[in-house]
Short mmCIF file of C-alpha atoms in Angstrom, two decimals:
data_model
loop_
_atom_site.label_atom_id
_atom_site.label_comp_id
_atom_site.label_asym_id
_atom_site.label_seq_id
_atom_site.Cartn_x
_atom_site.Cartn_y
_atom_site.Cartn_z
CA MET A 371 -9.35 -23.22 6.49
CA ILE A 372 -8.51 -21.49 2.76
CA LYS A 373 -11.35 -23.08 0.08
CA ILE A 374 -10.70 -21.59 -3.28
CA GLU A 375 -13.07 -22.76 -6.25
CA ASP A 376 -12.09 -21.41 -10.10
CA LEU A 377 -10.76 -18.33 -9.28
CA ARG A 378 -10.23 -16.42 -12.95
CA LYS A 379 -8.69 -13.00 -13.23
CA SER A 380 -7.64 -10.84 -16.30
CA TYR A 381 -6.39 -7.65 -16.76
CA GLY A 382 -7.52 -6.40 -20.52
CA LYS A 383 -6.75 -9.53 -22.65
CA THR A 384 -3.50 -10.46 -19.92
CA ARG A 385 -5.39 -13.91 -18.55
CA ALA A 386 -3.77 -13.69 -14.36
CA LEU A 387 -5.66 -16.81 -12.79
CA SER A 388 -7.03 -19.55 -15.14
CA GLY A 389 -9.37 -21.46 -12.93
CA ILE A 390 -7.30 -22.19 -9.58
CA ASP A 391 -9.39 -24.55 -7.49
CA LEU A 392 -7.36 -25.10 -3.66
CA HIS A 393 -8.24 -26.20 -0.49
CA VAL A 394 -5.69 -25.67 2.41
CA PRO A 395 -6.42 -27.16 6.02
CA ALA A 396 -6.41 -25.40 8.95
CA GLY A 397 -2.62 -25.28 10.14
CA GLU A 398 -1.19 -26.26 7.00
CA LEU A 399 1.81 -24.45 5.94
CA PHE A 400 1.29 -24.12 1.75
CA ALA A 401 3.62 -22.91 -0.60
CA TYR A 402 2.93 -21.56 -3.85
CA LEU A 403 5.94 -21.57 -6.36
CA GLY A 404 6.09 -20.55 -9.54
CA PRO A 405 8.08 -17.90 -11.54
CA ASN A 406 7.50 -14.23 -11.67
CA GLY A 407 4.36 -13.44 -13.61
CA ALA A 408 3.25 -17.08 -12.68
CA GLY A 409 0.17 -15.96 -10.71
CA LYS A 410 1.07 -16.03 -6.78
CA THR A 411 1.04 -12.57 -6.05
CA THR A 412 -3.06 -11.81 -7.90
CA THR A 413 -4.16 -15.20 -6.06
CA ILE A 414 -2.60 -13.29 -2.78
CA ARG A 415 -3.75 -9.85 -3.75
CA ILE A 416 -7.47 -11.54 -4.47
CA LEU A 417 -7.98 -13.46 -0.82
CA THR A 418 -7.01 -10.81 0.81
CA GLY A 419 -9.10 -8.13 -0.78
CA LEU A 420 -6.62 -5.97 -2.35
CA THR A 421 -7.68 -7.23 -5.66
CA ARG A 422 -11.38 -7.56 -7.33
CA LEU A 423 -12.11 -11.35 -7.59
CA GLY A 424 -12.72 -11.90 -11.54
CA GLN A 425 -15.33 -14.99 -11.49
CA GLY A 426 -14.76 -17.89 -8.95
CA ARG A 427 -15.56 -18.08 -5.17
CA ALA A 428 -13.29 -17.91 -2.15
CA ALA A 429 -13.71 -18.35 1.31
CA LEU A 430 -11.59 -18.34 4.54
CA ASN A 431 -12.85 -19.85 7.26
CA GLY A 432 -15.54 -20.26 5.86
CA HIS A 433 -15.83 -16.31 5.39
CA ASP A 434 -16.94 -15.58 1.50
CA ILE A 435 -14.22 -13.08 0.07
CA VAL A 436 -17.15 -11.78 -1.27
CA ARG A 437 -20.38 -11.24 0.34
CA ALA A 438 -18.76 -11.37 3.63
CA SER A 439 -15.33 -9.57 2.60
CA LEU A 440 -14.77 -7.67 6.44
CA ALA A 441 -15.44 -10.94 8.17
CA ALA A 442 -13.19 -12.83 5.66
CA LYS A 443 -10.54 -9.93 5.94
CA ARG A 444 -10.69 -10.63 9.89
CA GLN A 445 -9.70 -13.97 9.39
CA CYS A 446 -5.70 -12.92 7.90
CA GLY A 447 -3.09 -11.26 8.08
CA LEU A 448 -0.88 -10.03 4.96
CA VAL A 449 2.79 -10.03 5.22
CA PRO A 450 3.10 -8.49 1.32
CA GLN A 451 6.19 -8.69 -1.22
CA GLN A 452 7.36 -4.49 -1.08
CA VAL A 453 7.85 -3.17 2.53
CA ASN A 454 4.84 -1.28 2.93
CA LEU A 455 5.50 0.00 6.53
CA ASP A 456 5.02 3.76 8.11
CA SER A 457 8.73 4.53 7.70
CA GLU A 458 7.38 8.39 8.94
CA LEU A 459 5.87 6.07 11.88
CA THR A 460 7.76 4.47 14.71
CA VAL A 461 7.96 0.20 14.44
CA GLN A 462 5.60 0.79 18.55
CA GLU A 463 3.18 3.24 16.30
CA ASN A 464 2.76 1.30 13.09
CA LEU A 465 2.02 -1.71 14.80
CA ASP A 466 -0.83 0.06 17.24
CA ILE A 467 -2.39 1.63 13.63
CA HIS A 468 -2.55 -1.99 12.49
CA GLY A 469 -4.13 -2.89 15.91
CA ARG A 470 -6.68 0.13 15.72
CA LEU A 471 -7.81 -0.76 11.99
CA PHE A 472 -8.41 -4.40 13.66
CA SER A 473 -10.54 -2.90 16.79
CA MET A 474 -8.44 -3.85 19.58
CA ALA A 475 -9.07 -2.50 22.56
CA ALA A 476 -6.06 -0.20 23.90
CA THR A 477 -4.75 -2.67 27.05
CA ALA A 478 -4.73 -5.65 24.15
CA ARG A 479 -2.75 -3.94 21.72
CA ARG A 480 -0.01 -2.76 24.35
CA SER A 481 0.56 -6.25 25.36
CA ARG A 482 0.53 -7.69 21.98
CA ILE A 483 2.81 -4.83 20.82
CA HIS A 484 5.18 -5.73 23.79
CA GLU A 485 4.98 -9.65 22.97
CA LEU A 486 5.07 -8.91 19.58
CA LEU A 487 8.26 -7.40 19.35
CA ASP A 488 9.97 -10.08 21.93
CA TYR A 489 8.92 -12.36 19.03
CA VAL A 490 10.64 -10.81 16.60
CA ASN A 491 13.45 -10.04 18.63
CA LEU A 492 13.13 -6.38 17.87
CA LEU A 493 11.74 -5.40 21.40
CA ASP A 494 14.84 -2.66 21.69
CA ARG A 495 14.04 -1.19 18.94
CA ARG A 496 10.20 0.24 19.50
CA ASP A 497 10.73 3.56 19.49
CA SER A 498 12.71 3.75 16.35
CA LEU A 499 11.64 5.32 13.47
CA VAL A 500 10.88 2.57 10.58
CA LYS A 501 12.97 4.33 8.13
CA HIS A 502 15.76 3.70 10.43
CA LEU A 503 15.62 0.08 10.35
CA SER A 504 17.52 -2.42 8.10
CA GLY A 505 16.25 -4.39 5.33
CA GLY A 506 15.57 -7.55 7.24
CA MET A 507 14.29 -5.94 10.38
CA LYS A 508 11.59 -4.35 8.41
CA ARG A 509 10.81 -7.45 7.46
CA ARG A 510 10.51 -8.61 10.94
CA VAL A 511 8.41 -5.82 11.92
CA MET A 512 6.11 -6.50 8.48
CA LEU A 513 5.65 -10.06 10.35
CA ALA A 514 4.90 -8.93 13.59
CA ARG A 515 2.42 -6.64 12.74
CA ALA A 516 0.39 -8.87 10.28
CA LEU A 517 0.83 -11.26 13.50
CA MET A 518 -1.10 -8.17 15.77
CA HIS A 519 -4.45 -8.67 15.44
CA GLN A 520 -4.26 -12.93 15.70
CA PRO A 521 -5.22 -13.83 12.34
CA ARG A 522 -5.74 -17.39 11.60
CA ILE A 523 -4.85 -17.23 7.99
CA LEU A 524 -1.39 -16.00 7.41
CA PHE A 525 -0.85 -14.44 3.64
CA LEU A 526 3.27 -14.34 3.13
CA ASP A 527 3.61 -12.79 -0.34
CA GLU A 528 7.43 -13.86 -1.03
CA PRO A 529 8.62 -12.93 2.78
CA THR A 530 12.68 -13.28 2.34
CA VAL A 531 12.67 -11.66 -1.09
CA GLY A 532 16.14 -9.78 -1.59
CA LEU A 533 17.24 -10.73 1.92
CA ASP A 534 20.63 -11.80 2.71
CA ALA A 535 20.86 -15.63 3.30
CA GLN A 536 21.22 -15.48 7.59
CA ILE A 537 18.39 -13.45 7.30
CA ARG A 538 16.37 -15.24 5.09
CA ARG A 539 16.85 -18.03 8.02
CA ARG A 540 16.43 -16.01 10.71
CA ILE A 541 12.65 -15.60 8.88
CA TRP A 542 12.18 -18.93 8.83
CA ALA A 543 12.47 -20.04 11.98
CA LEU A 544 9.76 -17.59 13.37
CA ILE A 545 7.41 -18.69 10.46
CA LYS A 546 7.78 -22.07 11.54
CA LYS A 547 7.23 -20.44 15.14
CA ILE A 548 4.25 -19.38 13.65
CA GLN A 549 2.88 -22.51 12.33
CA GLN A 550 2.85 -23.92 15.74
CA ASP A 551 1.54 -21.85 17.28
CA GLY A 552 -1.58 -22.84 15.05
CA ALA A 553 -1.96 -20.36 11.81
CA THR A 554 -3.02 -21.53 8.54
CA ILE A 555 0.19 -20.37 5.97
CA PHE A 556 -0.51 -19.61 2.75
CA LEU A 557 3.41 -18.50 1.28
CA THR A 558 4.60 -17.65 -2.21
CA THR A 559 8.26 -18.18 -3.37
CA HIS A 560 10.15 -18.72 -6.30
CA TYR A 561 13.16 -20.04 -3.59
CA ILE A 562 13.12 -23.78 -4.09
CA GLU A 563 15.08 -24.08 -0.50
CA GLU A 564 11.78 -22.38 1.19
CA ALA A 565 9.17 -24.39 -0.52
CA GLU A 566 10.99 -27.10 0.81
CA PHE A 567 12.53 -26.91 4.26
CA LEU A 568 8.98 -24.33 4.95
CA ALA A 569 6.20 -26.13 3.77
CA ASP A 570 3.50 -29.80 4.45
CA ARG A 571 2.30 -29.34 0.67
CA VAL A 572 3.67 -27.17 -2.53
CA ALA A 573 1.37 -26.26 -5.66
CA PHE A 574 3.10 -25.16 -8.78
CA LEU A 575 1.69 -22.24 -10.13
CA ASP A 576 2.37 -21.74 -14.09
CA GLU A 577 0.72 -19.29 -16.42
CA GLY A 578 -2.19 -18.64 -14.43
CA ARG A 579 -2.63 -22.38 -13.37
CA ILE A 580 -1.88 -25.24 -10.91
CA LYS A 581 0.59 -27.94 -12.55
CA ALA A 582 0.53 -30.31 -9.09
CA VAL A 583 0.24 -29.71 -5.72
CA ASP A 584 1.24 -32.22 -3.53
CA THR A 585 4.24 -32.42 -0.51
CA PRO A 586 7.94 -31.71 -1.46
CA ALA A 587 8.82 -35.75 -1.41
CA VAL A 588 6.31 -37.02 -3.41
CA LEU A 589 6.37 -33.94 -6.08
CA MET A 590 10.44 -34.81 -5.83
CA LYS A 591 10.01 -38.75 -5.93
CA GLY A 592 8.89 -38.62 -9.61
CA VAL A 593 11.80 -36.87 -10.43
CA GLY A 594 14.15 -38.86 -8.55
CA GLN A 595 16.71 -38.94 -6.26
CA TRP A 596 20.04 -37.80 -7.60
CA ALA A 597 20.94 -34.95 -10.46
CA MET A 598 23.88 -35.03 -12.37
CA ASP A 599 24.46 -30.81 -13.81
CA TRP A 600 27.23 -31.17 -16.92
CA LEU A 601 28.10 -28.59 -19.46
CA SER A 602 28.39 -29.05 -23.12
CA ASP A 603 29.04 -27.13 -25.87
CA LYS A 604 25.55 -26.85 -25.78
CA GLY A 605 24.76 -25.81 -22.66
CA MET A 606 23.93 -26.52 -19.76
CA HIS A 607 22.23 -30.27 -19.24
CA THR A 608 20.99 -32.66 -16.41
CA ASP A 609 20.29 -36.02 -15.75
CA TYR A 610 18.03 -37.56 -12.75
CA PHE A 611 18.84 -41.02 -11.85
CA PRO A 612 17.28 -43.00 -9.07
CA ASP A 613 19.99 -43.52 -6.35
CA ARG A 614 23.54 -42.06 -6.37
CA GLU A 615 25.31 -45.13 -7.62
CA ALA A 616 23.52 -44.65 -10.50
CA ALA A 617 24.43 -41.11 -11.26
CA VAL A 618 27.67 -41.63 -10.31
CA GLN A 619 28.92 -44.36 -13.19
CA PRO A 620 27.65 -42.07 -16.11
CA ALA A 621 29.18 -38.70 -14.01
CA GLY A 622 32.76 -40.02 -14.50
CA THR A 623 32.56 -39.93 -18.42
CA ALA A 624 31.57 -36.21 -18.16
CA LYS A 625 34.34 -34.45 -20.16
CA ASN A 626 33.52 -30.34 -18.88
CA GLY A 627 32.79 -31.35 -15.60
CA PHE A 628 29.82 -32.08 -13.91
CA THR A 629 27.78 -31.60 -10.29
CA LEU A 630 26.03 -34.48 -8.40
CA ARG A 631 23.36 -32.97 -6.37
CA ARG A 632 20.13 -34.24 -4.51
CA VAL A 633 17.64 -33.65 -6.79
CA ASN A 634 15.06 -30.65 -5.50
CA LEU A 635 11.31 -28.83 -6.41
CA GLU A 636 12.68 -26.99 -9.17
CA ASP A 637 13.39 -29.85 -10.99
CA ALA A 638 10.02 -31.19 -10.03
CA PHE A 639 8.89 -27.86 -11.59
CA LEU A 640 11.17 -27.78 -14.80
CA MET A 641 9.59 -31.78 -15.55
CA LEU A 642 6.18 -30.69 -15.39
CA THR A 643 6.49 -26.87 -16.80
CA GLY A 644 9.98 -27.16 -18.43
CA LYS A 645 10.64 -24.11 -17.08
CA LYS A 646 12.84 -23.04 -13.91
CA VAL A 647 11.28 -21.49 -10.88
CA ALA A 648 14.03 -19.26 -10.63
CA VAL A 649 14.10 -17.15 -13.57
CA PRO A 650 12.07 -14.25 -14.42
CA ALA A 651 9.15 -14.50 -16.59
CA GLY A 652 9.93 -13.67 -20.14
CA ASP A 653 13.44 -14.52 -19.43
CA ASP A 654 12.77 -18.24 -19.24
CA LYS A 655 13.54 -20.57 -22.23
CA ARG A 656 11.41 -23.56 -23.33
CA LEU A 657 13.54 -26.89 -22.44
CA HIS A 658 13.79 -29.55 -24.55
CA GLY A 659 14.57 -33.60 -23.34
CA GLY A 660 12.85 -36.83 -21.47
CA SER A 661 10.53 -36.87 -18.44
CA SER A 662 11.33 -40.47 -17.29
CA ALA A 663 11.91 -40.54 -13.65
CA HIS A 664 14.90 -42.54 -14.71
CA ALA A 665 18.04 -41.12 -16.38
CA ALA A 666 15.67 -38.41 -18.09
CA HIS A 667 17.34 -35.56 -19.25
CA THR A 668 17.42 -31.78 -19.72
CA SER A 669 19.36 -29.45 -21.58
CA HIS A 670 19.22 -25.77 -19.91
CA GLY A 671 20.42 -23.84 -22.89
CA GLY A 672 23.03 -21.87 -20.49
CA HIS A 673 21.09 -21.24 -17.70
CA GLY A 674 21.51 -24.04 -15.56
CA LYS A 675 23.52 -23.78 -12.73
CA GLY A 676 26.73 -26.41 -11.94
CA GLY A 677 25.18 -26.76 -8.90
CA HIS A 678 22.63 -25.77 -6.17
CA MET B 610 -15.12 3.98 14.12
CA ASN B 611 -12.01 2.10 14.50
CA GLY B 612 -11.24 2.42 11.35
CA PHE B 613 -11.74 5.66 10.94
CA ILE B 614 -9.74 6.84 13.68
CA ALA B 615 -7.05 4.63 12.95
CA VAL B 616 -6.71 6.13 9.64
CA TYR B 617 -7.05 9.83 11.37
CA LEU B 618 -4.39 8.77 13.74
CA ARG B 619 -1.78 7.81 11.54
CA GLU B 620 -1.89 11.11 9.98
CA MET B 621 -1.71 13.03 12.27
CA LEU B 622 1.35 11.29 13.90
CA ILE B 623 2.79 11.94 10.83
CA LEU B 624 1.98 15.21 11.04
CA LYS B 625 3.45 15.63 14.44
CA HIS B 626 7.10 13.85 13.52
CA ARG B 627 6.64 17.12 10.70
CA LEU B 628 5.39 19.52 12.52
CA LYS B 629 8.00 21.94 12.25
CA ARG B 630 8.99 21.60 8.36
CA GLN B 631 4.79 21.95 8.03
CA LEU B 632 4.42 24.96 9.96
CA ALA B 633 7.22 27.04 7.93
CA GLY B 634 6.09 25.36 4.92
CA MET B 635 1.89 26.80 6.25
CA ALA B 636 3.75 30.26 6.80
CA VAL B 637 5.80 30.81 3.64
CA SER B 638 3.00 31.64 1.29
CA PRO B 639 0.91 33.60 3.41
CA LEU B 640 3.81 36.02 4.89
CA LEU B 641 5.10 36.33 1.45
CA TYR B 642 1.55 37.65 0.35
CA LEU B 643 1.06 39.75 2.91
CA ILE B 644 4.47 41.73 3.01
CA ALA B 645 4.39 41.89 -0.84
CA PHE B 646 0.62 42.59 -1.05
CA GLY B 647 -0.35 44.13 1.84
CA TYR B 648 3.07 45.76 2.99
CA ALA B 649 3.93 47.04 -0.35
CA MET B 650 -0.36 48.52 -0.94
CA GLY B 651 -0.79 49.41 2.48
CA ASP B 652 -4.08 50.58 3.48
CA SER B 653 -3.45 53.47 0.74
CA VAL B 654 -5.26 51.15 -1.43
CA GLN B 655 -9.52 50.56 -0.69
CA ILE B 656 -11.77 47.60 -2.21
CA GLU B 657 -14.58 47.36 -1.05
CA GLY B 658 -14.30 50.33 1.55
CA VAL B 659 -11.99 48.24 3.59
CA GLY B 660 -8.25 47.86 3.45
CA TYR B 661 -6.54 45.79 0.97
CA LEU B 662 -4.93 44.33 4.08
CA GLN B 663 -8.51 43.54 5.81
CA PHE B 664 -9.26 42.10 2.24
CA LEU B 665 -6.90 40.08 1.62
CA ILE B 666 -6.52 37.56 4.72
CA PRO B 667 -9.94 36.23 4.20
CA GLY B 668 -8.81 35.60 0.84
CA LEU B 669 -5.60 34.16 2.30
CA VAL B 670 -7.35 31.93 4.67
CA ALA B 671 -10.10 30.40 2.45
CA MET B 672 -6.79 30.07 -0.12
CA SER B 673 -4.55 28.15 2.12
CA SER B 674 -7.77 26.17 3.76
CA MET B 675 -8.23 24.91 -0.12
CA THR B 676 -4.76 24.30 -0.69
CA GLN B 677 -3.79 22.52 2.85
CA SER B 678 -7.11 20.59 2.78
CA PHE B 679 -6.50 19.66 -0.49
CA GLY B 680 -2.20 18.70 0.13
CA ILE B 681 -3.37 15.85 1.70
CA ALA B 682 -4.01 14.20 -2.39
CA THR B 683 -0.08 14.65 -2.12
CA ASP B 684 0.50 11.96 1.07
CA ILE B 685 -2.20 9.56 -0.14
CA ASN B 686 -0.35 9.18 -3.29
CA VAL B 687 2.96 9.23 -1.78
CA ALA B 688 1.52 5.94 0.40
CA ARG B 689 -0.25 4.19 -2.48
CA PHE B 690 2.75 4.81 -4.89
CA TYR B 691 5.91 4.75 -3.18
CA TRP B 692 5.47 3.29 0.48
CA HIS B 693 2.06 1.28 -0.89
CA ILE B 694 0.38 1.73 2.56
CA PHE B 695 -2.87 1.65 0.90
CA GLU B 696 -2.63 -1.88 0.69
CA GLU B 697 -2.54 -2.05 4.39
CA PHE B 698 -5.81 0.19 4.85
CA GLN B 699 -7.30 -2.22 1.49
CA ALA B 700 -6.25 -5.58 3.30
CA ALA B 701 -7.76 -4.26 7.14
CA PRO B 702 -11.46 -5.07 7.66
CA ILE B 703 -12.52 -0.97 7.53
CA SER B 704 -15.48 0.26 5.29
CA ASN B 705 -14.32 3.00 2.37
CA VAL B 706 -16.57 5.61 4.76
CA ALA B 707 -13.90 5.08 7.24
CA TYR B 708 -10.99 5.40 4.90
CA VAL B 709 -12.60 8.22 3.35
CA GLY B 710 -13.40 9.91 6.72
CA GLY B 711 -10.37 9.60 8.19
CA GLU B 712 -8.20 11.19 5.16
CA VAL B 713 -10.66 14.11 4.57
CA LEU B 714 -10.74 14.94 8.15
CA ALA B 715 -6.70 14.57 8.57
CA GLY B 716 -6.93 17.25 5.51
CA MET B 717 -9.56 19.57 7.37
CA THR B 718 -7.26 19.27 10.40
CA ARG B 719 -4.42 20.27 8.13
CA ALA B 720 -6.55 23.18 6.67
CA LEU B 721 -7.28 24.74 10.05
CA LEU B 722 -4.06 24.75 11.83
CA ALA B 723 -2.84 26.15 8.16
CA VAL B 724 -5.46 29.15 9.21
CA GLY B 725 -4.12 29.41 12.57
CA VAL B 726 -0.94 30.52 11.03
CA ILE B 727 -2.54 33.11 8.90
CA LEU B 728 -4.45 34.44 11.35
CA ILE B 729 -1.43 34.70 13.87
CA LEU B 730 0.74 36.07 11.06
CA GLY B 731 -1.89 38.45 10.30
CA LEU B 732 -1.56 40.02 14.01
CA PRO B 733 1.52 41.98 13.74
CA PHE B 734 -0.31 44.16 10.80
CA GLY B 735 -2.74 45.23 13.35
CA VAL B 736 -6.20 44.09 10.89
CA MET B 737 -9.13 43.74 13.06
CA LEU B 738 -11.21 41.08 11.78
CA GLN B 739 -14.16 38.94 13.15
CA TYR B 740 -13.98 35.38 13.72
CA GLY B 741 -16.99 34.06 14.66
CA PRO B 742 -18.91 30.71 14.28
CA VAL B 743 -20.08 31.80 10.88
CA PHE B 744 -16.57 32.34 9.48
CA TRP B 745 -15.08 29.04 11.09
CA LEU B 746 -18.19 27.18 10.02
CA THR B 747 -17.08 28.34 6.19
CA VAL B 748 -13.47 27.65 6.84
CA ILE B 749 -14.70 23.94 8.05
CA LEU B 750 -16.56 23.58 4.77
CA ASN B 751 -14.65 24.84 2.11
CA SER B 752 -11.58 22.14 4.13
CA PHE B 753 -14.26 19.31 3.94
CA THR B 754 -14.89 19.97 -0.01
CA PHE B 755 -11.21 20.36 -0.88
CA ALA B 756 -9.74 17.53 1.22
CA SER B 757 -12.98 15.58 -0.17
CA LEU B 758 -12.22 16.18 -3.70
CA ALA B 759 -8.31 15.19 -2.53
CA VAL B 760 -8.91 11.92 -2.20
CA ALA B 761 -11.48 11.45 -4.98
CA LEU B 762 -8.95 12.66 -6.89
CA ALA B 763 -5.52 10.77 -5.52
CA MET B 764 -8.25 7.21 -6.27
CA LEU B 765 -7.88 8.38 -10.06
CA VAL B 766 -4.60 9.34 -10.38
CA LYS B 767 -2.06 7.16 -11.76
CA SER B 768 1.47 8.86 -10.98
CA HIS B 769 3.15 11.70 -8.87
CA ALA B 770 3.37 13.64 -12.06
CA ASP B 771 -0.23 13.48 -12.85
CA GLN B 772 -1.00 14.77 -9.45
CA SER B 773 1.14 17.78 -9.70
CA LEU B 774 -0.55 18.13 -12.96
CA LEU B 775 -4.07 18.08 -11.33
CA THR B 776 -2.44 21.15 -8.82
CA SER B 777 -0.97 23.31 -11.81
CA PHE B 778 -4.50 22.63 -13.59
CA VAL B 779 -7.37 22.70 -11.05
CA ILE B 780 -6.12 24.22 -7.56
CA THR B 781 -3.37 26.83 -9.16
CA PRO B 782 -5.63 28.74 -11.07
CA MET B 783 -8.23 28.62 -8.35
CA ALA B 784 -6.41 30.26 -5.95
CA PHE B 785 -5.49 33.29 -7.66
CA LEU B 786 -9.51 33.88 -9.69
CA GLY B 787 -11.60 32.28 -6.66
CA GLY B 788 -11.86 35.93 -5.33
CA THR B 789 -8.78 35.71 -2.93
CA PHE B 790 -6.87 38.63 -4.10
CA PHE B 791 -9.34 40.86 -6.29
CA PRO B 792 -13.06 41.31 -5.94
CA LEU B 793 -14.80 39.53 -8.98
CA GLU B 794 -16.64 42.70 -10.19
CA ARG B 795 -13.23 43.88 -11.56
CA LEU B 796 -13.52 40.92 -14.23
CA PRO B 797 -15.73 40.78 -17.33
CA VAL B 798 -19.25 39.58 -16.39
CA TRP B 799 -18.48 36.01 -18.58
CA ALA B 800 -15.73 35.76 -16.43
CA GLN B 801 -17.40 36.25 -13.16
CA LYS B 802 -20.06 33.69 -14.37
CA VAL B 803 -17.34 31.32 -14.86
CA LEU B 804 -15.98 31.97 -11.99
CA GLN B 805 -18.68 31.33 -9.72
CA ALA B 806 -18.91 28.04 -11.44
CA LEU B 807 -15.62 27.43 -8.53
CA PRO B 808 -16.79 26.68 -4.99
CA LEU B 809 -13.43 28.83 -3.17
CA THR B 810 -14.86 31.93 -4.97
CA HIS B 811 -18.20 31.26 -2.78
CA ALA B 812 -15.36 29.98 0.29
CA SER B 813 -13.65 33.38 -0.19
CA GLY B 814 -17.04 35.35 -0.88
CA ALA B 815 -18.23 34.00 2.49
CA ILE B 816 -15.59 33.84 4.71
CA ARG B 817 -14.92 37.63 3.71
CA THR B 818 -18.21 38.35 4.22
CA ALA B 819 -18.29 36.28 8.20
CA ALA B 820 -14.49 38.56 8.72
CA LEU B 821 -16.00 41.98 7.75
CA GLY B 822 -18.66 41.57 10.18
CA GLY B 823 -21.40 41.31 7.41
CA PRO B 824 -24.81 38.93 7.52
CA PRO B 825 -24.02 35.66 7.12
CA ASP B 826 -23.84 33.74 2.96
CA TRP B 827 -26.22 31.83 3.35
CA ARG B 828 -26.27 30.67 -0.21
CA GLY B 829 -22.70 30.33 -0.44
CA ILE B 830 -22.50 28.24 2.76
CA LEU B 831 -24.67 25.99 1.22
CA LEU B 832 -23.64 25.48 -1.99
CA LEU B 833 -20.11 24.87 -0.69
CA ALA B 834 -22.21 22.18 1.80
CA GLY B 835 -23.91 20.61 -1.22
CA VAL B 836 -20.35 20.71 -3.56
CA GLY B 837 -18.21 19.17 -0.58
CA ALA B 838 -21.27 16.37 0.07
CA VAL B 839 -20.96 15.45 -3.96
CA PHE B 840 -17.07 15.25 -3.74
CA PHE B 841 -17.39 13.28 -0.58
CA ALA B 842 -19.50 10.74 -2.49
CA GLY B 843 -17.09 10.56 -5.48
CA ALA B 844 -14.46 10.17 -3.11
CA LEU B 845 -16.22 6.90 -1.71
CA MET B 846 -16.99 5.85 -5.37
CA THR B 847 -13.20 6.04 -6.67
CA VAL B 848 -12.11 4.57 -2.92
CA LYS B 849 -14.22 1.33 -4.74
CA GLN B 850 -12.53 1.61 -8.02
CA ALA B 851 -9.13 2.11 -6.63
CA ARG B 852 -8.28 -1.97 -5.93
CA ASP B 853 -6.95 -3.16 -9.10
#
C-alpha cells in the first residue's frame, strides 16, 4: 500500500510537485501518466529515497519514508528509467550484490537468483557480463534485480522506454505476472498503450499536479467511444463521437483523408490538460477546442498523428 | 554490516575483473620513478645519510598509497554520473556509514595492493628496508585518510571534469611536494611551514622513518589518524547531502 499526502517538491524556483495526494491499495497496478517533466520520476525518486522530500508525507506499507526510511526501503524494489546495472559485473554478480544490500542470506540469494533468472528467461546468461547484453536483456535483469528481495511494492519508472514493440510486450507480460504474484506496482509511463494494457487505475499528472485518477475505462468514457483524426490546412484535428455510426457520417465529408479509431487514454489526457502525453515538455502545444463527449473537437497544430 | 560488505564486495569484484590492467597501471609510475631517479642517480646521491633509492622507495609508498586510495573517487563518480549505480545504494536499506565504510575500505585495499607492487619492484634494486608494524600502520592510515577524502569529494563534484580538476590541484601537487622525492628541509622555511599542513608530508615522514628503522613518528601518525577521522566524518556528511 502506498499513501501520499500533500507531496511537494521544488528545485530552486522550479516547482516539480505541487501537492500530490494518492492512495494505492495493496496488489494494485497503478500507472502514473504524464508528459516529460510532469513530475513522475520525482515522485518515484522521493518514494524510494533517492530524492529528499520537500513537504508532505508518504508511507509504504505503513512505514513513513522519512521517519522509518530503512524499513520503507525494505518494502520496495525499483527499476529506474536509466539502466543502472554494473556493466563490468556478470548478471549473477549484479543480483548477488543487490541481495546482500538487502541482507539476504547466502542460500536464499543463490536460490532466488536461479528462480528469477528463470522467471525472466535469462538463466543461460547468468555468467555473462552485463555489458555484453542487449537493451531488452538489461531491462529484464533490472526487473529481476528489483525482485531479488521479494519487495511488496515495485516502482517501475518508464520500464520499457527505448525498447522495441516486441520486447516491450515481453516486459509487459512479466509485469502482469509480478502483479499476479501479489506485488503492488507503481508504474510511470508516457506510453499510452502501456498504461491502458497494464493499469488497474491511472493518474494523469501534469505540471506537478494530479488532474484525474480512475480506471482507464472511466477516464476514457468521458471522451466518447470513437475518434476521427482529420487533416486541414490548419493542421491535425480530432473529433470525438459516442459510437462508430456517429463517427462514420462526418468522416465521409473529410477532404484530406481521415483516420477512425477507438478513443484512448491520450484523448482523455488531451481533453483534461490540453496537452498530449507523448510530446516532450517544452515541445507541447496548447490546444484549443471543445470538450464535450459528443463530437468534441480539438486541433493539434500539426502534432497529431493519422492513427494510433 | 551487510550493506558495508556489499559495497566493499562490489568494488572488489570490479577490481578482480580488471586486475591485470589495474596492476599494470599501479606499476608504471613507480617503475619509471625508480629507473629515472634511482638508477640514474644511484647511490652516489646521499640524502639524510642513506642512498637515494632508500630515501625514494618509502616516498613512493606514501605517494602511491595516496593516489590509489584517492583513485576510488573516479570509480565512484563513474558509478554515479555514468552508470547511475549510486542510486542502487541510495535505494537500499543501508546506512551512510556502511556505504562510506565500504568505499573507503575498497580504496584502502587498492592502496595496499599498489604498495605491494612497489615493494616487489624495489627488490631487484637491492634496497634493504624494514617493513614492520609501524610502517604498515602508517600506510593503512594514509590510505584511510585519502580514501575518506576521495569519498567526501566524490559526492561534492558535479561532473567528471570537476574530478580531474581536483586531482590536478590537490593530489598532484601533494604527490610532488609532500616529502616524497626530496627532504623538506631543503626548501625555504615558509614553504616548509606550508607543506607541514599537508597530510602526505606527515605520511611520507612517518613511513620513511619506519622503513629506515628509526623510532616511530607518533606525532605524524596521530595527526594522520586525526585528519583521516575528520575526512571520514566529512564523507558521511557529503553522502547524506548527495540526494537530489
